[in-house]
CSV table of C-alpha atoms in Angstrom, one decimal:
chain,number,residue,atom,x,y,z
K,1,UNK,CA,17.9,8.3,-17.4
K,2,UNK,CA,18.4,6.9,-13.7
K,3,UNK,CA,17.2,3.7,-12.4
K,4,UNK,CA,14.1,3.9,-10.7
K,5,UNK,CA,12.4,1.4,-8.3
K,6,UNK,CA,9.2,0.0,-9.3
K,7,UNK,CA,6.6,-2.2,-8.0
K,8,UNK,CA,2.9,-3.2,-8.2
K,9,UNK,CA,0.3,-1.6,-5.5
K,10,UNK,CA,-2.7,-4.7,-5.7
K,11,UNK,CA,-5.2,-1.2,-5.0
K,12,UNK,CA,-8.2,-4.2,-4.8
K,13,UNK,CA,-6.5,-6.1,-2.4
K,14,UNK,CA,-7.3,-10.3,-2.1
K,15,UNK,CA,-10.5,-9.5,-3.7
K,16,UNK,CA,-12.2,-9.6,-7.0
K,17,UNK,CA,-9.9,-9.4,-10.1
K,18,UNK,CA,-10.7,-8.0,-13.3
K,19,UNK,CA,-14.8,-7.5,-12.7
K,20,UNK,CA,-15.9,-5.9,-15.6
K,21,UNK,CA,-13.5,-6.9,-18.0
K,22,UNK,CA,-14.5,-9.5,-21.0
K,23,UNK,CA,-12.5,-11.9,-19.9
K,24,UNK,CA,-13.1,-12.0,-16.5
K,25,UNK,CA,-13.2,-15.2,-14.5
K,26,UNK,CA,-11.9,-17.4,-17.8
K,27,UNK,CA,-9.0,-19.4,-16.7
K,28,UNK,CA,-9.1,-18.6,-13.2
K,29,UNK,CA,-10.4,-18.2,-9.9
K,30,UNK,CA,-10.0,-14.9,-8.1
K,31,UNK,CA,-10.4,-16.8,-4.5
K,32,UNK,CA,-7.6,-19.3,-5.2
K,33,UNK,CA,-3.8,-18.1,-4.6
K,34,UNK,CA,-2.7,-19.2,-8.5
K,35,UNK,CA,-3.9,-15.8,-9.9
K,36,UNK,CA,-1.6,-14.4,-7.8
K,37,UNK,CA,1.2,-16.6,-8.0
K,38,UNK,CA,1.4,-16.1,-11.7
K,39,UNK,CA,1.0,-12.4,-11.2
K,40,UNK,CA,3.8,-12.5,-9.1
K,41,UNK,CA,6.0,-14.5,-11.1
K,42,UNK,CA,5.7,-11.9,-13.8
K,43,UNK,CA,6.5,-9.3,-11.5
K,44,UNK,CA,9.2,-11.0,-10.7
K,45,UNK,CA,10.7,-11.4,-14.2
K,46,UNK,CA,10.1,-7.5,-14.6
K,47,UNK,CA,12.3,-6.5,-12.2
K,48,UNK,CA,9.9,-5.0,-9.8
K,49,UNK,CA,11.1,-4.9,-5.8
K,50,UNK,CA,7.7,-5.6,-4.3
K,51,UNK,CA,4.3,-6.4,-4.7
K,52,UNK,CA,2.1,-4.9,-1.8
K,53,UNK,CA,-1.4,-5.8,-1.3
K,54,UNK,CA,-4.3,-3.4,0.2
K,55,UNK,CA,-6.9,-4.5,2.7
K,56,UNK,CA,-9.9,-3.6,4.7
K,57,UNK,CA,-12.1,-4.9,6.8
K,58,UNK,CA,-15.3,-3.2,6.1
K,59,UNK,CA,-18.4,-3.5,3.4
K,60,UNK,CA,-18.6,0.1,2.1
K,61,UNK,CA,-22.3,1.5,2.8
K,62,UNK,CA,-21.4,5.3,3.0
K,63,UNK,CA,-22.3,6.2,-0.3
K,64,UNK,CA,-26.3,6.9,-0.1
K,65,UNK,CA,-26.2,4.8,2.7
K,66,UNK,CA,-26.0,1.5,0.8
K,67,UNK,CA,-24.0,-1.2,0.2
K,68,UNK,CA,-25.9,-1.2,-3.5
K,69,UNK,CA,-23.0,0.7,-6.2
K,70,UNK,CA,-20.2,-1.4,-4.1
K,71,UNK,CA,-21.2,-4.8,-4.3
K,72,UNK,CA,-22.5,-4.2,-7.4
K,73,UNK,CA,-19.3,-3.5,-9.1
K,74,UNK,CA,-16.7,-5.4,-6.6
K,75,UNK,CA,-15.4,-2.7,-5.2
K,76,UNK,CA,-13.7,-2.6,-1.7
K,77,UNK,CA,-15.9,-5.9,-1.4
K,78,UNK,CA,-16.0,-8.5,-1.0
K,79,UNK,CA,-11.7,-8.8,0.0
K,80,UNK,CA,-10.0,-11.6,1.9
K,81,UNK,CA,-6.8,-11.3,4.3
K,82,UNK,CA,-4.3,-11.4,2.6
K,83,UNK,CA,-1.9,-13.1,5.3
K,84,UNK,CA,-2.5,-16.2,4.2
K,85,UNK,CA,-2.1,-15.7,0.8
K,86,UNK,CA,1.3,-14.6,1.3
K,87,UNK,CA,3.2,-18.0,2.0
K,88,UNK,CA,1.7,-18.6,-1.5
K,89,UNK,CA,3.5,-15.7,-3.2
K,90,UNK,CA,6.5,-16.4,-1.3
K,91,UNK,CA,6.6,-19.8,-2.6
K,92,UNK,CA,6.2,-19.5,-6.3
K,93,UNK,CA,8.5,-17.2,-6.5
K,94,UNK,CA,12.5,-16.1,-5.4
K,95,UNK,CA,13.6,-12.4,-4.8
K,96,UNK,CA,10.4,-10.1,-5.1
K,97,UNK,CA,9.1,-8.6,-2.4
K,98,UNK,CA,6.0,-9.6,-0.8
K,99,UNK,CA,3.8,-6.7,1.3
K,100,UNK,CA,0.9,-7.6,3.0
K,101,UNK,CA,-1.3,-4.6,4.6
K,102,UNK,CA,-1.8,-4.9,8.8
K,103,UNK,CA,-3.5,-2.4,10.5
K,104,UNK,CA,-2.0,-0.9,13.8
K,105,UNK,CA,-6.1,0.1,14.7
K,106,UNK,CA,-7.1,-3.3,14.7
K,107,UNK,CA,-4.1,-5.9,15.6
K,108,UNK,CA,-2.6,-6.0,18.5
K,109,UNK,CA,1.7,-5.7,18.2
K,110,UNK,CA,2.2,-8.7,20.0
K,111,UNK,CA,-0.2,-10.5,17.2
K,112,UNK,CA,1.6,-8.4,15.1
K,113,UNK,CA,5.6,-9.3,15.6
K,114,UNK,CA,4.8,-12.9,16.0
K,115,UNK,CA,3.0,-13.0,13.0
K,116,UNK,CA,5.5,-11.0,10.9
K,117,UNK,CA,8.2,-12.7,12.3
K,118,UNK,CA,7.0,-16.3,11.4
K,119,UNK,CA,6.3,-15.3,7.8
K,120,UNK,CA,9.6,-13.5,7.5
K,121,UNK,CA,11.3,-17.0,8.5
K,122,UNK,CA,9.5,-17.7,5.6
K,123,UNK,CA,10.4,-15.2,3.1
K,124,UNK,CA,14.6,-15.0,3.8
K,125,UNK,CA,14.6,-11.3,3.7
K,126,UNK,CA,11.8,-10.5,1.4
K,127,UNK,CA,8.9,-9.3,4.0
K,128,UNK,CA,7.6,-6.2,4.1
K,129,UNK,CA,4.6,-4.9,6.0
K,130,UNK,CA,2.4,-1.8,4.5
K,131,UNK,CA,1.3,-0.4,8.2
K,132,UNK,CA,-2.4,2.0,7.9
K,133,UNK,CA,-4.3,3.3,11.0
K,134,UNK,CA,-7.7,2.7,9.7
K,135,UNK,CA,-9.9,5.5,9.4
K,136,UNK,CA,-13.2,3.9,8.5
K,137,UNK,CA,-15.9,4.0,11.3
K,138,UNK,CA,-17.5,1.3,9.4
K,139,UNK,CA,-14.2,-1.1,10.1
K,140,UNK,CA,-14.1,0.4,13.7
K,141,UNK,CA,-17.5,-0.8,14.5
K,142,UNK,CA,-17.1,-4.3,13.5
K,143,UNK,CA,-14.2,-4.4,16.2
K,144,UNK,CA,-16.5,-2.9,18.8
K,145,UNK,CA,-16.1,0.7,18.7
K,146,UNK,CA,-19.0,3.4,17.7
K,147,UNK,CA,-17.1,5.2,15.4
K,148,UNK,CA,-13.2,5.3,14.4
K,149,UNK,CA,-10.5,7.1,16.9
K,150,UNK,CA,-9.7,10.9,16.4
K,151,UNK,CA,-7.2,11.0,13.3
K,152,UNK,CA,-4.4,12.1,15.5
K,153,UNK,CA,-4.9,10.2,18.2
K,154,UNK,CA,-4.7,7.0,15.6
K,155,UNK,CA,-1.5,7.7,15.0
K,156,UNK,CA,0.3,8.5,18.5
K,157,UNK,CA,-1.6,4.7,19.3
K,158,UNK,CA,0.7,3.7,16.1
K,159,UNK,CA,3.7,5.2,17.1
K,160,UNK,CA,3.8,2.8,20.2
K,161,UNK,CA,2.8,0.3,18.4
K,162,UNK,CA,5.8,0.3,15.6
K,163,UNK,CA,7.5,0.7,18.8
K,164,UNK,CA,6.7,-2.3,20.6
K,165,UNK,CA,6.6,-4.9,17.5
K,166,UNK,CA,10.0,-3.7,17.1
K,167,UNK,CA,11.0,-4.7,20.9
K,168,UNK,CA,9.6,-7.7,21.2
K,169,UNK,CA,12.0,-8.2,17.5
K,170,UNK,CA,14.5,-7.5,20.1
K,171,UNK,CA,13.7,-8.9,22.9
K,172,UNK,CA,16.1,-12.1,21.7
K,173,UNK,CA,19.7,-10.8,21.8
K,174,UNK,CA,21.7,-11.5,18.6
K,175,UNK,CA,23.6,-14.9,19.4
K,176,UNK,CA,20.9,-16.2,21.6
K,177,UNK,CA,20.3,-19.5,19.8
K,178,UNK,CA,22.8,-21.8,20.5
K,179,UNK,CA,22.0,-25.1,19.0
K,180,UNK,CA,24.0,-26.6,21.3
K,181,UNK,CA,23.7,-30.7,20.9
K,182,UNK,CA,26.3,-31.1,23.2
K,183,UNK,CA,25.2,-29.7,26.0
K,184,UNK,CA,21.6,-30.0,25.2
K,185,UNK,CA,21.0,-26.3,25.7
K,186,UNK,CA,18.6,-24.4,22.6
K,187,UNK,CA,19.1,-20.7,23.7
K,188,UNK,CA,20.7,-18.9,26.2
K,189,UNK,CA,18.4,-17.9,28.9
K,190,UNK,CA,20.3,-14.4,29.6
K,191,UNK,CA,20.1,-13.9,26.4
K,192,UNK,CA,16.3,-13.9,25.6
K,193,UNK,CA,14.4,-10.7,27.6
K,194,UNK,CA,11.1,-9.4,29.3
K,195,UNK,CA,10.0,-5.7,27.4
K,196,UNK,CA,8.0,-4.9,30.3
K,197,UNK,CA,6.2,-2.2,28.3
K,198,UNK,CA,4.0,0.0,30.1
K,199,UNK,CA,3.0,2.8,27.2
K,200,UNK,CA,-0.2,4.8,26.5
K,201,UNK,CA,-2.4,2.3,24.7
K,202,UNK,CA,-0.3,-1.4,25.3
K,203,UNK,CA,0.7,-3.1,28.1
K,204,UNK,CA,3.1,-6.2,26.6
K,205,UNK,CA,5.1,-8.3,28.8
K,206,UNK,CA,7.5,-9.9,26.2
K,207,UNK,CA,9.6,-11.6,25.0
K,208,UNK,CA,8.3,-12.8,21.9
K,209,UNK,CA,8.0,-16.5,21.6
K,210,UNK,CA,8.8,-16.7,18.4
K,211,UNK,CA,12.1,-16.9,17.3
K,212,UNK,CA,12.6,-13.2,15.7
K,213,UNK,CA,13.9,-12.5,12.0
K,214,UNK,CA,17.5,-12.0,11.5
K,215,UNK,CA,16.4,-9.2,9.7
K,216,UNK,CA,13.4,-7.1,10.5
K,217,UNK,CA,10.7,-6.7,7.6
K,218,UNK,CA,10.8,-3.7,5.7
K,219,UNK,CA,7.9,-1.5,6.9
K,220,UNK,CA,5.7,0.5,4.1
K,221,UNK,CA,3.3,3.7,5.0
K,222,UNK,CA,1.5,5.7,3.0
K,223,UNK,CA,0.7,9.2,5.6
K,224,UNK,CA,-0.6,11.4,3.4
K,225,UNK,CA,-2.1,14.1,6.4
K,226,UNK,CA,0.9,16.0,8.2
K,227,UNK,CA,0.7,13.9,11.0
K,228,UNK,CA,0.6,10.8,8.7
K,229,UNK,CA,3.8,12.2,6.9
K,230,UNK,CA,5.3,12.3,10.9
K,231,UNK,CA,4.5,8.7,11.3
K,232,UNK,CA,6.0,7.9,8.0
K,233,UNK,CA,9.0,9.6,8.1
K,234,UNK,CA,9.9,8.6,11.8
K,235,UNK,CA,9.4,4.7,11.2
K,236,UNK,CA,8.7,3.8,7.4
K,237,UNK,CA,11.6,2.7,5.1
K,238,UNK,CA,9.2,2.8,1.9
K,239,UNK,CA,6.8,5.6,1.2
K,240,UNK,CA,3.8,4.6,-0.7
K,241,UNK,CA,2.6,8.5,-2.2
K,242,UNK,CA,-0.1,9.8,-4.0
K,243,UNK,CA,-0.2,13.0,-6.3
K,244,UNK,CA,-1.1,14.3,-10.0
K,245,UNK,CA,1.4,16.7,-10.2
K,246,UNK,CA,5.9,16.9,-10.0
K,247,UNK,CA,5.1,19.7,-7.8
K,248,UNK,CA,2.9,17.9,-5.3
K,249,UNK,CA,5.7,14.7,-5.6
K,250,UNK,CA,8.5,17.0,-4.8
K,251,UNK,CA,7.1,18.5,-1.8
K,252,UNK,CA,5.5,15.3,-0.4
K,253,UNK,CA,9.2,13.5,-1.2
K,254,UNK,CA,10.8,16.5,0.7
K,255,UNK,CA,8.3,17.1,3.7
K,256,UNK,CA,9.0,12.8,4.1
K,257,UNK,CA,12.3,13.5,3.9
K,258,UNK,CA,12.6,16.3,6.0
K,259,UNK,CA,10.9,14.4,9.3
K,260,UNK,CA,12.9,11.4,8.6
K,261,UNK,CA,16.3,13.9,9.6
K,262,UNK,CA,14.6,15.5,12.4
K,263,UNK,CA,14.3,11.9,13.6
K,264,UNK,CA,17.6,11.4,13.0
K,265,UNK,CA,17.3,9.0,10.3
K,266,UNK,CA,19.2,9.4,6.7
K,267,UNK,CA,16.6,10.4,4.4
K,268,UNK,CA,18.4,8.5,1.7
K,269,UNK,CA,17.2,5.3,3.7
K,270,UNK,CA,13.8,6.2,3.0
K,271,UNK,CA,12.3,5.0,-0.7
K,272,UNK,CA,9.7,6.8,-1.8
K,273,UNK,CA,7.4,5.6,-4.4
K,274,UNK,CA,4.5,7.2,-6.3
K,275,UNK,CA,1.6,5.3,-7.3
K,276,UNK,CA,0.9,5.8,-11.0
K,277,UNK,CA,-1.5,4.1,-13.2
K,278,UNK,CA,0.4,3.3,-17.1
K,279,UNK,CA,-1.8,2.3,-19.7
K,280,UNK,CA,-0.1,1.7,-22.4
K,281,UNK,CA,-1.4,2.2,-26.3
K,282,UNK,CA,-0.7,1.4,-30.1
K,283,UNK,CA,-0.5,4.6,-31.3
K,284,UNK,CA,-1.3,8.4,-31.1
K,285,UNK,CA,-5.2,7.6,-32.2
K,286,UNK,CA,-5.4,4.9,-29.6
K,287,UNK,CA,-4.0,7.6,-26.8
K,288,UNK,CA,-6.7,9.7,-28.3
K,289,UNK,CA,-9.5,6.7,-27.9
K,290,UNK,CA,-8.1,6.1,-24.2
K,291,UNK,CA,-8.3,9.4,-23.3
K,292,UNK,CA,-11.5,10.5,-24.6
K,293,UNK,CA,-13.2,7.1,-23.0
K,294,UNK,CA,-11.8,7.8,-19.2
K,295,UNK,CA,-12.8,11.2,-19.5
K,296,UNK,CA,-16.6,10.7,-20.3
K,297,UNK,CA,-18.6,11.8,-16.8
K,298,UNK,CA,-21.1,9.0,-17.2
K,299,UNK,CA,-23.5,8.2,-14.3
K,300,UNK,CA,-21.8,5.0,-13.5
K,301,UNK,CA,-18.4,7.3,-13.6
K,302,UNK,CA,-19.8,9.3,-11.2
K,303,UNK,CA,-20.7,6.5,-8.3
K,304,UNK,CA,-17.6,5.5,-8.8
K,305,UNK,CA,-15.6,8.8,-8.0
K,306,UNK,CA,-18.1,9.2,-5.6
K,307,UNK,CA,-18.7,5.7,-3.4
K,308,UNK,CA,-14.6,5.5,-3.2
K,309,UNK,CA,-14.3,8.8,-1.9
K,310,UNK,CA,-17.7,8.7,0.2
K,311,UNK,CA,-15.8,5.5,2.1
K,312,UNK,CA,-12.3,6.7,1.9
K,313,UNK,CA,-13.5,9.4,3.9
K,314,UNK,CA,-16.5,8.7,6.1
K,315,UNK,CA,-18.2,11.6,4.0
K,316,UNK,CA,-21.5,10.4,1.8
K,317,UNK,CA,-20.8,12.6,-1.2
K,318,UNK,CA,-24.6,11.9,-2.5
K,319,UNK,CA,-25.8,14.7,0.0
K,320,UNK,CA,-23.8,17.2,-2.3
K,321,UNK,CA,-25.0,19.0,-5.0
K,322,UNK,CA,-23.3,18.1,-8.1
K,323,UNK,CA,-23.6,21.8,-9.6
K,324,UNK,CA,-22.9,23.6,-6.8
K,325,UNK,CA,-19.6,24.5,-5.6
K,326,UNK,CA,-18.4,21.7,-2.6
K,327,UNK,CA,-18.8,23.3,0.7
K,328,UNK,CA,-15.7,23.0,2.9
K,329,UNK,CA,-15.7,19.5,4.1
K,330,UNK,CA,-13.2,18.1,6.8
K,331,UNK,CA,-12.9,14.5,7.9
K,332,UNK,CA,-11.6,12.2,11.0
K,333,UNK,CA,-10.5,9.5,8.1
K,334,UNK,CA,-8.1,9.7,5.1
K,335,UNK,CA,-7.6,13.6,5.8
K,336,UNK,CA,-4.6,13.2,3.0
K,337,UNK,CA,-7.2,11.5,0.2
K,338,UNK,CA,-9.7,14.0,0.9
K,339,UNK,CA,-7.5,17.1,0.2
K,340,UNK,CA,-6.1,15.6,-3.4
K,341,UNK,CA,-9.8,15.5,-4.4
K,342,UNK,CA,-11.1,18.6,-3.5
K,343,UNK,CA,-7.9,20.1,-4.8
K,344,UNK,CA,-8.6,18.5,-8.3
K,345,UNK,CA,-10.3,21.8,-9.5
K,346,UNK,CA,-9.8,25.1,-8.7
K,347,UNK,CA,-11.4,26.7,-5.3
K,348,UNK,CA,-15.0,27.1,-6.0
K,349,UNK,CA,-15.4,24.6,-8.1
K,350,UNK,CA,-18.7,22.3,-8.3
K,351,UNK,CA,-19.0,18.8,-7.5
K,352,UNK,CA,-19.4,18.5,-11.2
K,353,UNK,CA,-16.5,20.6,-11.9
K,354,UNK,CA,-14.2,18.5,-9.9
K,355,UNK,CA,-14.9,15.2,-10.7
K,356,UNK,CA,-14.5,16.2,-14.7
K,357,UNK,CA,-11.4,17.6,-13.8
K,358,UNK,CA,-10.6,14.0,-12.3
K,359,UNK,CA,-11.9,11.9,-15.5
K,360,UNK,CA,-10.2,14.5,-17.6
K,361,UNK,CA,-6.4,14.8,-15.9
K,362,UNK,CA,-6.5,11.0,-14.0
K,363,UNK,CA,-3.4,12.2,-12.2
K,364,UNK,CA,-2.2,8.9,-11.4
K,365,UNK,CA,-2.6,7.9,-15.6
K,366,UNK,CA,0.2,8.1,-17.9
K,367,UNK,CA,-1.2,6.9,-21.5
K,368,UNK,CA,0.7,6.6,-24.1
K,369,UNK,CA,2.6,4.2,-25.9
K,370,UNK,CA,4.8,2.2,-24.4
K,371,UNK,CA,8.2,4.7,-24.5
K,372,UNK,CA,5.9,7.9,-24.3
K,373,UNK,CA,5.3,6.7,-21.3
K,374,UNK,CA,8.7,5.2,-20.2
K,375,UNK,CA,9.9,8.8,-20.9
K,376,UNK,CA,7.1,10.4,-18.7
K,377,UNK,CA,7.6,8.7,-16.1
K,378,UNK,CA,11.9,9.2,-17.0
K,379,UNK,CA,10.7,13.0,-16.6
K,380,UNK,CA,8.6,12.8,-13.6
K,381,UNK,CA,10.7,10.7,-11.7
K,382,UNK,CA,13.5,14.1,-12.5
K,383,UNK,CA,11.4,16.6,-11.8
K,384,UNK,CA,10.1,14.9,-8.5
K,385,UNK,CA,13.2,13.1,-7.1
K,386,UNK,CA,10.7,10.4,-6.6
K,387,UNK,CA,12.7,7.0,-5.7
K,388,UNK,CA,10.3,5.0,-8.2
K,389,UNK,CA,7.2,4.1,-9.2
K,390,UNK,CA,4.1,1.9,-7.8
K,391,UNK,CA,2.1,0.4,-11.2
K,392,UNK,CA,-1.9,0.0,-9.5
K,393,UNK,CA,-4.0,-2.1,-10.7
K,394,UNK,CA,-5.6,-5.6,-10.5
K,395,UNK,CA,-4.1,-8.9,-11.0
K,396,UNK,CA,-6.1,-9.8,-13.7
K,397,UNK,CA,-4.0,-11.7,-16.3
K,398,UNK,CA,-5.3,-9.7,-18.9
K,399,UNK,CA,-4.7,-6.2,-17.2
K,400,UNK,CA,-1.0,-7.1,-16.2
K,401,UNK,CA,0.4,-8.7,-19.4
K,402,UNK,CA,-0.9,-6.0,-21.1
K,403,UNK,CA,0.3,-3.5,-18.9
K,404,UNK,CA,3.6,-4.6,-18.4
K,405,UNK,CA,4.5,-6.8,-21.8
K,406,UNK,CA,5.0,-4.0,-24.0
K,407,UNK,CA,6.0,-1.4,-20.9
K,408,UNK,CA,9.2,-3.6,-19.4
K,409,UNK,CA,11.5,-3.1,-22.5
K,410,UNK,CA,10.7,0.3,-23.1
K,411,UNK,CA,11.4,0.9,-19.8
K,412,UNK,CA,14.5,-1.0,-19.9
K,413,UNK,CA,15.7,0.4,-22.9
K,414,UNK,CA,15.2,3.8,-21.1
K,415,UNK,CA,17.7,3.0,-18.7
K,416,UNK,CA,14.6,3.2,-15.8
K,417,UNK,CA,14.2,-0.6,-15.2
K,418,UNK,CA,16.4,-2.6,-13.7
K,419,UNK,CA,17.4,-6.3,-15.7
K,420,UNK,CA,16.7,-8.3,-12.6
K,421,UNK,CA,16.5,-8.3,-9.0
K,422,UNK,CA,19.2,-9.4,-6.5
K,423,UNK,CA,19.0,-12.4,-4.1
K,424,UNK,CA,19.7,-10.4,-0.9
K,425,UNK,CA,16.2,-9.7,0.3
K,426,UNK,CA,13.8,-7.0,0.0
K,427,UNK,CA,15.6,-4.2,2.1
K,428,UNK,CA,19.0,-5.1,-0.1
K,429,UNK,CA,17.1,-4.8,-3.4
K,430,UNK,CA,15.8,-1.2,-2.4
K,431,UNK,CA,19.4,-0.3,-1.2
K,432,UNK,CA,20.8,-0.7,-4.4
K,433,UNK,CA,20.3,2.5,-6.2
């Protein structure tokens, strides 16, 4: 088989680990950066490029128009920044990437470069930043707006806003820092310029007053819409995907792909990584047990499909009829999220219908034990082309050792895992293979 990058997608964010699990809470703090750390330190030792973390800024009340099933059962809230948790990570730990989500909705570039800059200083080389536009209206009002900007529009505002962290990166020539004791001169005045950007959405003066990275952090996007998939392929240099199927990898992977060369970017600088969710097992019985278990449609396995996709897309699903088929639905939010659901079950389908067909396929699942699933994901990663592999999932030190503790060497003896990471940075370890 052919390496594969791999990484760990923190889908909960800086927020509550392992909530509902027996042994949640013994040992550790979820507010407190060692959780992490140690997460990250096993990561590490795994051989996985990066650890990216989600956010948001909102307290999910879509869903029946309460904040009841979400605060409830810790999900989506409550969540922390995760900026400043990420001086933490980058100190317990040596090569792995560290991604922290900013949104190009809500901070302002020159916030933005300043701030990435700094913790790239930090980090030699191993920053990324996971860019989203934000399509909750519930985030939008707490930063002063009625409701959330037209989808599209979100992401022309983004494209200048890649565009102008990136110039005030620039606005320091290379060889502008002298150091000069001698002389008594720091940097080179002519060296160090204004941006004067006058754009659509930002007005920035420039330059940045922070000293910029020698190397720019590597920049993550997960576009699922078309015009997502533009912004991603234009700017991104990781694609984080979503889909159940190779079919729906391959064409996501080549659509990406595709952009990036109209842009005239290589493609091949592009890594694109699915998000899959291993879980491995003992034997066939206990892949039988797993199976049977995620695929019961309880009531509380309902609200759950339903609250996550009722705030993913601004939609409250409870208005629906669960045994009647799903009336054409469109959204201003996460246009890409909303599409994999309803295409879940065949046109027509109930409410019902689909979300059984959800429990019962789990697209982003692979159970098994651990080398069934080493050679799934060996098999998906062929049939797709797909650059890697995103593990989700919680930080909770029960839910990672047990995920990756028996996965790592059955990956590794598949040939799919690399031994260990090199010391070049984040955007080195991603060029390797």
């Amino acid at each position: 088989m052919t390496l594969r990058h791999f990484g760990w997608f923190l889908g909960a964010g800086f927020g509550v680990q392992g909530w509902g699990d027996p042994t949640y809470g013994i040992g550790y703090d979820w507010k407190q950066p060692t959780i992490y750390q140690d997460a990250a330190r096993l990561f590490e030792r795994s051989g996985l490029d990066a650890l990216i973390i989600e956010d948001g800024v909102a307290v999910p009340d879509t869903y029946r128009g309460t904040a009841e099933v979400n605060l409830a059962a810790a999900r989506f809230v409550p969540k922390h920044d995760p900026i400043p948790l990420v001086p933490y990570l980058l100190g317990a730990t040596e090569r792995i990437g560290i991604v922290p989500t900013l949104s190009a909705s809500f901070t302002e570039p020159y916030t933005a470069a300043r701030l990435l800059a700094t913790l790239q200083h930090f980090a030699h080389g191993r920053l990324g930043y996971n860019v989203v536009t934000s399509g909750s209206d519930l985030a939008a009002q707490n930063y002063g707006l009625e409701k959330q900007t037209e989808h599209d529009l979100r992401y022309d505002r983004a494209d200048e806003w890649v565009e102008v962290v990136k110039a005030l990166w620039r606005s320091w020539e290379p060889g502008a820092v002298l150091e000069d004791t001698e002389r008594g001169v720091y940097a080179d005045f002519t060296k160090v310029h204004r941006i004067d950007h006058e754009g659509r959405f930002f007005r920035v003066r420039g330059p940045l007053n922070a000293l910029p990275p020698a190397e720019e952090p590597v920049m993550v996007q997960a576009g699922a819409s078309g015009r997502g998939r533009t912004f991603a392929g234009r700017h991104a240099d990781v694609i984080l995907a979503l889909a159940s199927t190779p079919e729906r990898m391959k064409a996501h992977r080549d659509d990406i792909r595709a952009v990036a060369a109209e842009q005239g970017r290589d493609p091949d600088a592009l890594t694109v990584l699915f998000v899959v969710n291993p879980i491995p097992t003992a034997n066939a019985e206990d892949t039988a047990a797993v199976r049977a278990r995620r695929s019961e449609l309880t009531q509380a396995a309902i609200d759950e499909q339903l609250q996550s996709i009722s705030y993913l897309t601004n939609l409250d699903f409870a208005r629906f009829d669960l045994d009647a088929p799903l009336p054409e639905v469109a959204t201003n939010s996460n246009q890409g999220t909303l599409d994999n659901f309803v295409r879940s079950a065949p046109a027509g389908s109930t409410l019902r219908e689909i979300l059984a067909a959800r429990a019962k396929a789990d697209g982003l699942a692979v159970i098994g034990t651990p080398a069934e699933i080493a050679d799934a994901l060996g098999t998906l990663g062929e049939a797709s082309g797909a650059d890697g592999f995103l593990f989700t999932g919680q930080v909770h030190p029960a839910h990672v050792h047990r995920t990756l503790d028996p996965l790592v060497p059955a990956l590794r003896d598949a040939g799919l895992l690399r031994r260990e990471l090199g010391d070049g940075g984040l955007r080195a370890n991603l060029a390797d293979f």
